[in-house]
Tab-separated table of C-alpha atoms in Angstrom:
chain	number	residue	atom	x	y	z
O	1	MET	CA	319.066	242.381	35.041
O	2	ILE	CA	321.987	240.495	33.087
O	3	ILE	CA	324.945	242.992	34.170
O	4	LEU	CA	323.150	242.328	37.687
O	5	GLY	CA	323.260	237.836	37.870
O	6	LEU	CA	326.954	238.629	35.935
O	7	LEU	CA	328.337	240.983	39.316
O	8	ILE	CA	326.763	238.810	41.850
O	9	ILE	CA	328.348	236.057	40.357
O	10	ALA	CA	331.901	238.025	40.149
O	11	PHE	CA	331.245	238.737	43.563
O	12	GLY	CA	331.498	235.412	44.436
O	13	ALA	CA	334.508	234.670	42.209
O	14	PHE	CA	335.732	237.208	44.259
O	15	CYS	CA	334.917	235.181	47.627
O	16	GLN	CA	335.869	232.285	46.797
O	17	SER	CA	339.589	233.706	45.725
O	18	SER	CA	340.117	235.233	48.926
O	19	SER	CA	339.291	231.837	50.518
O	20	TYR	CA	342.536	230.478	51.136
O	21	VAL	CA	344.051	233.916	52.814
O	22	PRO	CA	342.178	233.179	56.431
O	23	ILE	CA	343.778	229.838	56.612
O	24	ASN	CA	346.773	231.564	56.906
O	25	LYS	CA	345.972	232.700	60.373
O	26	VAL	CA	345.570	228.933	61.374
O	27	LYS	CA	347.753	227.970	64.146
O	28	ALA	CA	349.172	224.815	65.574
O	29	TRP	CA	346.646	222.492	62.899
O	30	SER	CA	348.098	220.533	60.296
O	31	TRP	CA	346.441	220.264	56.914
O	32	GLU	CA	344.921	217.623	56.748
O	33	SER	CA	342.905	218.913	60.420
O	34	TYR	CA	341.857	222.890	59.078
O	35	TRP	CA	341.201	221.459	55.749
O	36	ILE	CA	338.530	219.055	56.874
O	37	VAL	CA	337.417	221.649	59.458
O	38	GLN	CA	336.664	224.755	57.107
O	39	GLY	CA	334.888	222.068	54.652
O	40	VAL	CA	332.047	221.132	57.461
O	41	PHE	CA	331.601	224.857	57.061
O	42	ALA	CA	332.225	225.009	53.762
O	43	TRP	CA	330.400	221.596	52.313
O	44	LEU	CA	327.899	221.020	54.990
O	45	LEU	CA	326.324	223.768	56.972
O	46	LEU	CA	326.346	226.674	54.824
O	47	PRO	CA	325.040	224.762	51.548
O	48	LEU	CA	322.567	223.289	53.728
O	49	LEU	CA	321.527	226.404	54.937
O	50	GLY	CA	321.354	227.450	51.258
O	51	ALA	CA	319.127	224.853	50.140
O	52	LEU	CA	316.570	225.597	52.674
O	53	LEU	CA	315.961	228.508	51.186
O	54	ALA	CA	314.932	226.368	48.115
O	55	VAL	CA	312.294	224.813	50.071
O	56	PRO	CA	308.584	226.008	50.789
O	57	GLU	CA	307.165	225.972	54.080
O	58	GLY	CA	305.288	222.929	54.974
O	59	HIS	CA	307.917	221.299	53.226
O	60	SER	CA	311.692	219.620	53.597
O	61	LEU	CA	314.838	218.743	51.971
O	62	GLY	CA	314.213	214.898	52.670
O	63	GLU	CA	311.141	215.074	50.691
O	64	LEU	CA	312.832	216.427	48.149
O	65	PHE	CA	315.388	214.392	47.293
O	66	ALA	CA	313.233	211.179	47.669
O	67	LYS	CA	311.251	212.333	44.590
O	68	ASP	CA	314.021	210.817	42.394
O	69	PRO	CA	316.507	209.391	44.278
O	70	HIS	CA	318.659	208.326	41.188
O	71	ALA	CA	318.996	212.009	39.918
O	72	THR	CA	320.177	212.267	43.656
O	73	TRP	CA	322.681	209.525	44.343
O	74	MET	CA	324.095	210.655	41.026
O	75	THR	CA	324.753	214.418	41.564
O	76	MET	CA	326.254	213.220	44.735
O	77	PHE	CA	328.358	210.400	42.991
O	78	TYR	CA	329.649	213.369	40.639
O	79	GLY	CA	330.230	215.248	44.168
O	80	ALA	CA	332.232	212.730	45.154
O	81	LEU	CA	334.586	212.886	42.155
O	82	TRP	CA	334.823	216.957	42.249
O	83	GLY	CA	335.919	215.956	46.203
O	84	ILE	CA	339.417	214.338	44.328
O	85	GLY	CA	339.675	217.581	42.436
O	86	GLY	CA	339.509	219.791	45.731
O	87	LEU	CA	342.563	217.799	46.919
O	88	THR	CA	344.916	217.814	44.504
O	89	PHE	CA	343.516	221.385	44.104
O	90	GLY	CA	344.946	222.259	47.235
O	91	LEU	CA	348.293	220.503	46.245
O	92	SER	CA	348.281	222.222	42.648
O	93	MET	CA	348.684	225.670	45.039
O	94	ARG	CA	351.284	224.128	47.603
O	95	TYR	CA	353.748	223.427	44.451
O	96	LEU	CA	352.725	226.297	42.516
O	97	GLY	CA	351.560	228.986	44.553
O	98	VAL	CA	347.719	230.880	44.593
O	99	ALA	CA	347.996	232.611	41.678
O	100	LEU	CA	349.436	229.841	39.151
O	101	GLY	CA	347.824	227.157	40.957
O	102	GLN	CA	344.492	228.497	40.624
O	103	SER	CA	344.795	229.706	37.015
O	104	ILE	CA	345.834	226.079	35.794
O	105	ALA	CA	343.392	224.337	38.049
O	106	LEU	CA	340.483	226.863	37.134
O	107	GLY	CA	340.966	227.245	33.886
O	108	THR	CA	340.926	223.094	33.222
O	109	CYS	CA	337.668	223.436	35.412
O	110	ALA	CA	336.153	226.233	33.473
O	111	GLY	CA	336.622	224.653	30.184
O	112	LEU	CA	335.741	220.987	31.095
O	113	GLY	CA	333.260	221.672	33.280
O	114	THR	CA	331.651	223.322	30.705
O	115	ILE	CA	331.466	220.978	27.773
O	116	LEU	CA	331.058	218.022	29.413
O	117	ALA	CA	327.914	218.898	31.937
O	118	PRO	CA	326.048	219.086	29.141
O	119	VAL	CA	327.214	216.548	27.299
O	120	PHE	CA	326.868	213.842	30.027
O	121	THR	CA	323.404	214.856	31.100
O	122	GLY	CA	321.987	214.889	27.640
O	123	HIS	CA	321.636	218.361	27.080
O	124	ALA	CA	324.504	218.933	24.595
O	125	GLY	CA	322.164	220.776	22.645
O	126	ASP	CA	322.952	223.884	25.186
O	127	ILE	CA	326.243	224.272	23.823
O	128	THR	CA	326.235	226.907	21.136
O	129	SER	CA	328.759	228.545	18.747
O	130	SER	CA	329.057	230.925	21.621
O	131	VAL	CA	329.593	228.950	24.454
O	132	ILE	CA	332.701	227.517	22.356
O	133	VAL	CA	333.810	230.294	21.328
O	134	GLY	CA	333.969	231.788	25.063
O	135	VAL	CA	335.362	228.554	26.416
O	136	VAL	CA	338.055	228.553	23.610
O	137	VAL	CA	338.826	232.475	24.565
O	138	THR	CA	338.994	231.157	27.848
O	139	LEU	CA	341.633	228.697	28.126
O	140	VAL	CA	343.768	230.800	25.248
O	141	GLY	CA	343.439	233.486	28.568
O	142	ILE	CA	344.504	230.261	30.766
O	143	ALA	CA	347.258	229.193	28.836
O	144	ILE	CA	348.506	233.278	28.726
O	145	ILE	CA	349.036	233.021	32.216
O	146	GLY	CA	350.672	229.672	32.315
O	147	ILE	CA	353.274	231.161	29.701
O	148	ALA	CA	353.925	233.730	32.468
O	149	GLY	CA	354.452	230.880	34.808
O	150	SER	CA	356.756	229.553	32.959
O	151	MET	CA	358.683	232.805	32.774
O	152	LYS	CA	358.475	233.338	36.316
O	153	ALA	CA	360.201	229.820	37.510
O	154	LYS	CA	363.061	230.150	34.755
O	155	SER	CA	363.358	233.710	36.303
O	156	THR	CA	362.817	233.437	40.115
O	157	GLY	CA	362.687	229.454	40.942
O	158	GLY	CA	359.428	230.201	42.347
O	159	GLY	CA	359.525	233.043	43.758
O	160	THR	CA	357.972	233.190	47.306
O	161	VAL	CA	356.316	229.613	47.009
O	162	LYS	CA	358.657	227.447	49.443
O	163	GLU	CA	357.816	224.040	47.420
O	164	PHE	CA	357.772	225.440	43.705
O	165	ASN	CA	357.920	222.773	41.417
O	166	PHE	CA	356.189	223.925	38.270
O	167	ALA	CA	356.512	220.345	36.529
O	168	LYS	CA	355.416	218.190	39.116
O	169	GLY	CA	352.482	221.564	39.842
O	170	ILE	CA	350.991	221.505	36.182
O	171	THR	CA	350.510	217.818	36.611
O	172	VAL	CA	348.931	217.918	40.088
O	173	ALA	CA	346.580	221.116	38.623
O	174	LEU	CA	345.228	219.510	35.285
O	175	LEU	CA	344.133	216.797	37.164
O	176	ALA	CA	342.570	218.245	39.537
O	177	GLY	CA	341.164	220.731	36.823
O	178	PHE	CA	339.872	217.758	35.406
O	179	MET	CA	337.890	215.901	38.324
O	180	SER	CA	336.400	219.532	39.509
O	181	ALA	CA	334.707	219.724	36.642
O	182	CYS	CA	331.976	216.991	37.990
O	183	PHE	CA	330.932	219.883	39.957
O	184	ASN	CA	329.565	221.637	37.489
O	185	ILE	CA	328.177	217.614	36.243
O	186	GLY	CA	326.839	217.259	39.206
O	187	LEU	CA	324.437	220.369	38.692
O	188	TYR	CA	323.021	219.878	35.877
O	189	GLN	CA	322.442	216.272	36.727
O	190	GLY	CA	320.502	217.582	40.191
O	191	ALA	CA	318.615	220.182	37.782
O	192	GLU	CA	315.559	218.846	38.180
O	193	ILE	CA	315.869	218.167	42.205
O	194	GLN	CA	314.111	221.619	43.186
O	195	PHE	CA	310.008	222.345	44.343
O	196	ASP	CA	307.763	223.908	41.615
O	197	GLY	CA	307.737	227.396	41.968
O	198	VAL	CA	310.695	228.170	43.590
O	199	ASN	CA	312.912	231.211	43.309
O	200	PRO	CA	314.940	230.747	40.612
O	201	MET	CA	317.830	231.912	42.354
O	202	TYR	CA	317.579	229.500	44.877
O	203	ALA	CA	316.583	226.151	42.199
O	204	THR	CA	320.585	225.039	41.987
O	205	LEU	CA	321.018	225.111	45.951
O	206	PRO	CA	320.127	221.963	47.009
O	207	ALA	CA	321.791	219.985	44.496
O	208	THR	CA	324.837	222.468	45.140
O	209	LEU	CA	323.921	220.899	48.600
O	210	LEU	CA	323.997	217.356	46.907
O	211	VAL	CA	327.634	218.094	45.143
O	212	THR	CA	329.392	219.507	47.942
O	213	LEU	CA	328.185	216.757	50.453
O	214	GLY	CA	329.220	213.818	47.861
O	215	GLY	CA	332.826	216.093	48.240
O	216	PHE	CA	332.294	216.275	51.967
O	217	VAL	CA	332.855	212.759	51.997
O	218	THR	CA	335.888	212.195	49.144
O	219	ASN	CA	337.907	215.167	51.895
O	220	ALA	CA	336.432	213.324	55.631
O	221	CYS	CA	338.049	209.964	54.183
O	222	TYR	CA	341.654	211.410	53.417
O	223	CYS	CA	341.778	213.994	55.864
O	224	PHE	CA	341.080	211.036	58.560
O	225	TYR	CA	343.221	208.763	57.003
O	226	GLN	CA	345.932	211.071	57.132
O	227	ASN	CA	345.150	212.002	60.802
O	228	SER	CA	346.360	208.170	61.854
O	229	LYS	CA	348.992	208.311	59.177
O	230	ASN	CA	350.070	211.333	60.274
O	231	SER	CA	349.492	211.146	64.409
O	232	THR	CA	347.624	214.068	64.448
O	233	TRP	CA	344.178	213.750	65.916
O	234	GLY	CA	346.045	215.274	68.697
O	235	ASP	CA	345.250	219.153	66.754
O	236	TYR	CA	341.519	218.927	67.423
O	237	ALA	CA	342.617	218.650	71.051
O	238	LYS	CA	344.205	222.061	71.160
O	239	GLY	CA	342.085	224.335	73.245
O	240	SER	CA	344.350	227.229	73.525
O	241	VAL	CA	343.797	227.406	69.206
O	242	TRP	CA	340.192	225.901	68.944
O	243	LEU	CA	338.514	229.507	68.509
O	244	ASN	CA	341.277	231.242	66.214
O	245	ASN	CA	341.084	228.188	63.997
O	246	LEU	CA	337.358	227.654	64.263
O	247	LEU	CA	336.822	231.167	63.268
O	248	PHE	CA	339.455	231.694	60.666
O	249	CYS	CA	337.751	227.879	59.533
O	250	LEU	CA	334.264	229.694	59.521
O	251	LEU	CA	335.373	232.323	57.285
O	252	ALA	CA	337.504	230.485	55.080
O	253	GLY	CA	334.467	228.506	54.293
O	254	ALA	CA	332.267	231.088	53.769
O	255	LEU	CA	334.318	232.606	51.424
O	256	TRP	CA	334.327	229.986	49.790
O	257	TYR	CA	330.710	228.615	49.477
O	258	SER	CA	329.851	232.556	48.384
O	259	GLN	CA	331.481	231.289	44.666
O	260	PHE	CA	328.467	228.495	44.349
O	261	PHE	CA	325.787	230.903	46.587
O	262	GLY	CA	326.451	233.605	44.050
O	263	LEU	CA	326.388	231.296	41.308
O	264	ALA	CA	323.290	230.448	41.847
O	265	LEU	CA	321.722	233.749	42.432
O	266	GLY	CA	323.475	234.914	39.517
O	267	LYS	CA	322.177	232.338	37.169
O	268	GLY	CA	318.603	233.300	38.751
O	269	PHE	CA	318.662	236.373	36.402
O	270	LEU	CA	320.566	235.109	33.426
O	271	LEU	CA	317.035	233.232	32.446
O	272	GLY	CA	316.664	235.542	29.560
O	273	SER	CA	320.055	234.513	27.787
O	274	PRO	CA	320.219	230.931	27.413
O	275	THR	CA	323.999	231.122	26.118
O	276	LEU	CA	325.362	233.418	29.175
O	277	TYR	CA	323.068	230.742	31.373
O	278	THR	CA	325.108	228.130	29.933
O	279	PHE	CA	328.353	229.665	30.456
O	280	ALA	CA	327.724	231.190	33.551
O	281	PHE	CA	329.733	227.861	35.186
O	282	CYS	CA	333.104	228.957	33.056
O	283	ILE	CA	332.621	232.788	33.953
O	284	LEU	CA	332.566	232.151	37.333
O	285	MET	CA	335.343	229.955	37.007
O	286	ALA	CA	337.634	232.713	34.843
O	287	LEU	CA	336.841	235.395	37.339
O	288	ASN	CA	338.204	233.017	40.508
O	289	VAL	CA	341.174	232.618	38.256
O	290	VAL	CA	341.928	236.810	37.802
O	291	PHE	CA	340.681	237.566	41.484
O	292	SER	CA	343.470	235.061	42.453
O	293	ASN	CA	346.179	236.262	40.735
O	294	VAL	CA	345.301	239.668	42.177
O	295	TRP	CA	345.494	237.839	45.394
O	296	GLY	CA	348.936	236.565	43.999
O	297	ILE	CA	350.220	240.035	42.871
O	298	ILE	CA	348.803	241.265	46.666
O	299	LEU	CA	350.785	238.127	48.318
O	300	LYS	CA	354.127	238.489	46.531
O	301	GLU	CA	353.915	235.880	44.846
O	302	TRP	CA	355.599	237.559	41.761
O	303	LYS	CA	357.843	239.117	42.988
O	304	GLY	CA	360.844	239.762	41.646
O	305	CYS	CA	359.526	238.969	37.900
O	306	SER	CA	360.525	241.019	35.062
O	307	LYS	CA	358.117	243.430	33.738
O	308	SER	CA	357.886	241.220	30.421
O	309	THR	CA	356.750	238.188	32.528
O	310	ILE	CA	354.009	241.204	34.724
O	311	ALA	CA	353.196	242.650	31.233
O	312	VAL	CA	352.228	238.432	30.221
O	313	LEU	CA	350.422	238.244	33.082
O	314	VAL	CA	348.302	241.059	32.566
O	315	ALA	CA	347.859	240.389	29.046
O	316	GLY	CA	346.231	237.004	30.176
O	317	LEU	CA	344.201	238.195	32.986
O	318	ALA	CA	342.742	241.073	30.300
O	319	VAL	CA	341.593	237.665	27.989
O	320	LEU	CA	339.618	235.964	30.340
O	321	ILE	CA	337.429	239.740	31.734
O	322	ILE	CA	336.930	239.728	27.972
O	323	SER	CA	335.408	236.022	27.656
O	324	SER	CA	333.250	236.406	30.357
O	325	PHE	CA	331.165	238.784	28.443
O	326	LEU	CA	332.362	237.688	24.893
O	327	PRO	CA	329.419	235.048	24.261
O	328	GLN	CA	326.361	237.869	24.863
O	329	LEU	CA	328.382	239.643	22.326
O	330	ILE	CA	328.466	236.862	19.894
């Protein structure tokens, strides 16, 4: 059952790492326009459908959220902070590319999210020595990939990434990772927001909805501000591209949400291993990094790099894969 849970989380990670590919098919829209439209699917509609799976017949989400208003609002608050991380996350890929940008941001998010979530919500006892070792090994893997990125910058100047800027990208990616860690803090904050007897696979989906709802508010405010500043409100009136853009934004949003839907389902199979249950968020982020670098290779972001650079990259990916299973082996 544990293996099945890990495979489900891995599948979600693969989907998330693929979510930025459909965005390249969006036509004649500015960044702020397609970002918020895909967000409607990724952070509102699909999480809502997911959360409804955790609602027994005759009950409602409104009833559930009203049971503990403080936990509900705090979960949304951490979601709003995570939303800031999501905004800077996009910039990290702008300056570093899909592979390196996701690696640094998600690596920071993995380590901080796993450690800070239990600490901030009064569950510090969940942080066992096995969890700490797993986080450390994950960060080592991220550091190795970061070294590969530095080698890439020196040898190719960024490869196929047009606006490559290693110094600026690293700064933004670290900020994105720190703020994105609030997602897991939000999940911990909303851990008790569930109906009695709910299927463990769906138990965290209402909290997931609250976190993504908070993130949607943050992103919507920024994107609508950019629409006004850049005079891009007209994007939404371009009827000739609406069907194309809506379909690819839907696909991007569905792939993105799959990571947390998969996390919820996967954790339902990890209840027999408290260590892996606590470490599940870190596993998801580590595998996101692995698959994002696979996409980076496919998109030729590492084109022109030396064999030694590729060898360092592969070594980092191998360490990340090992880190996903290490806590269970200790």
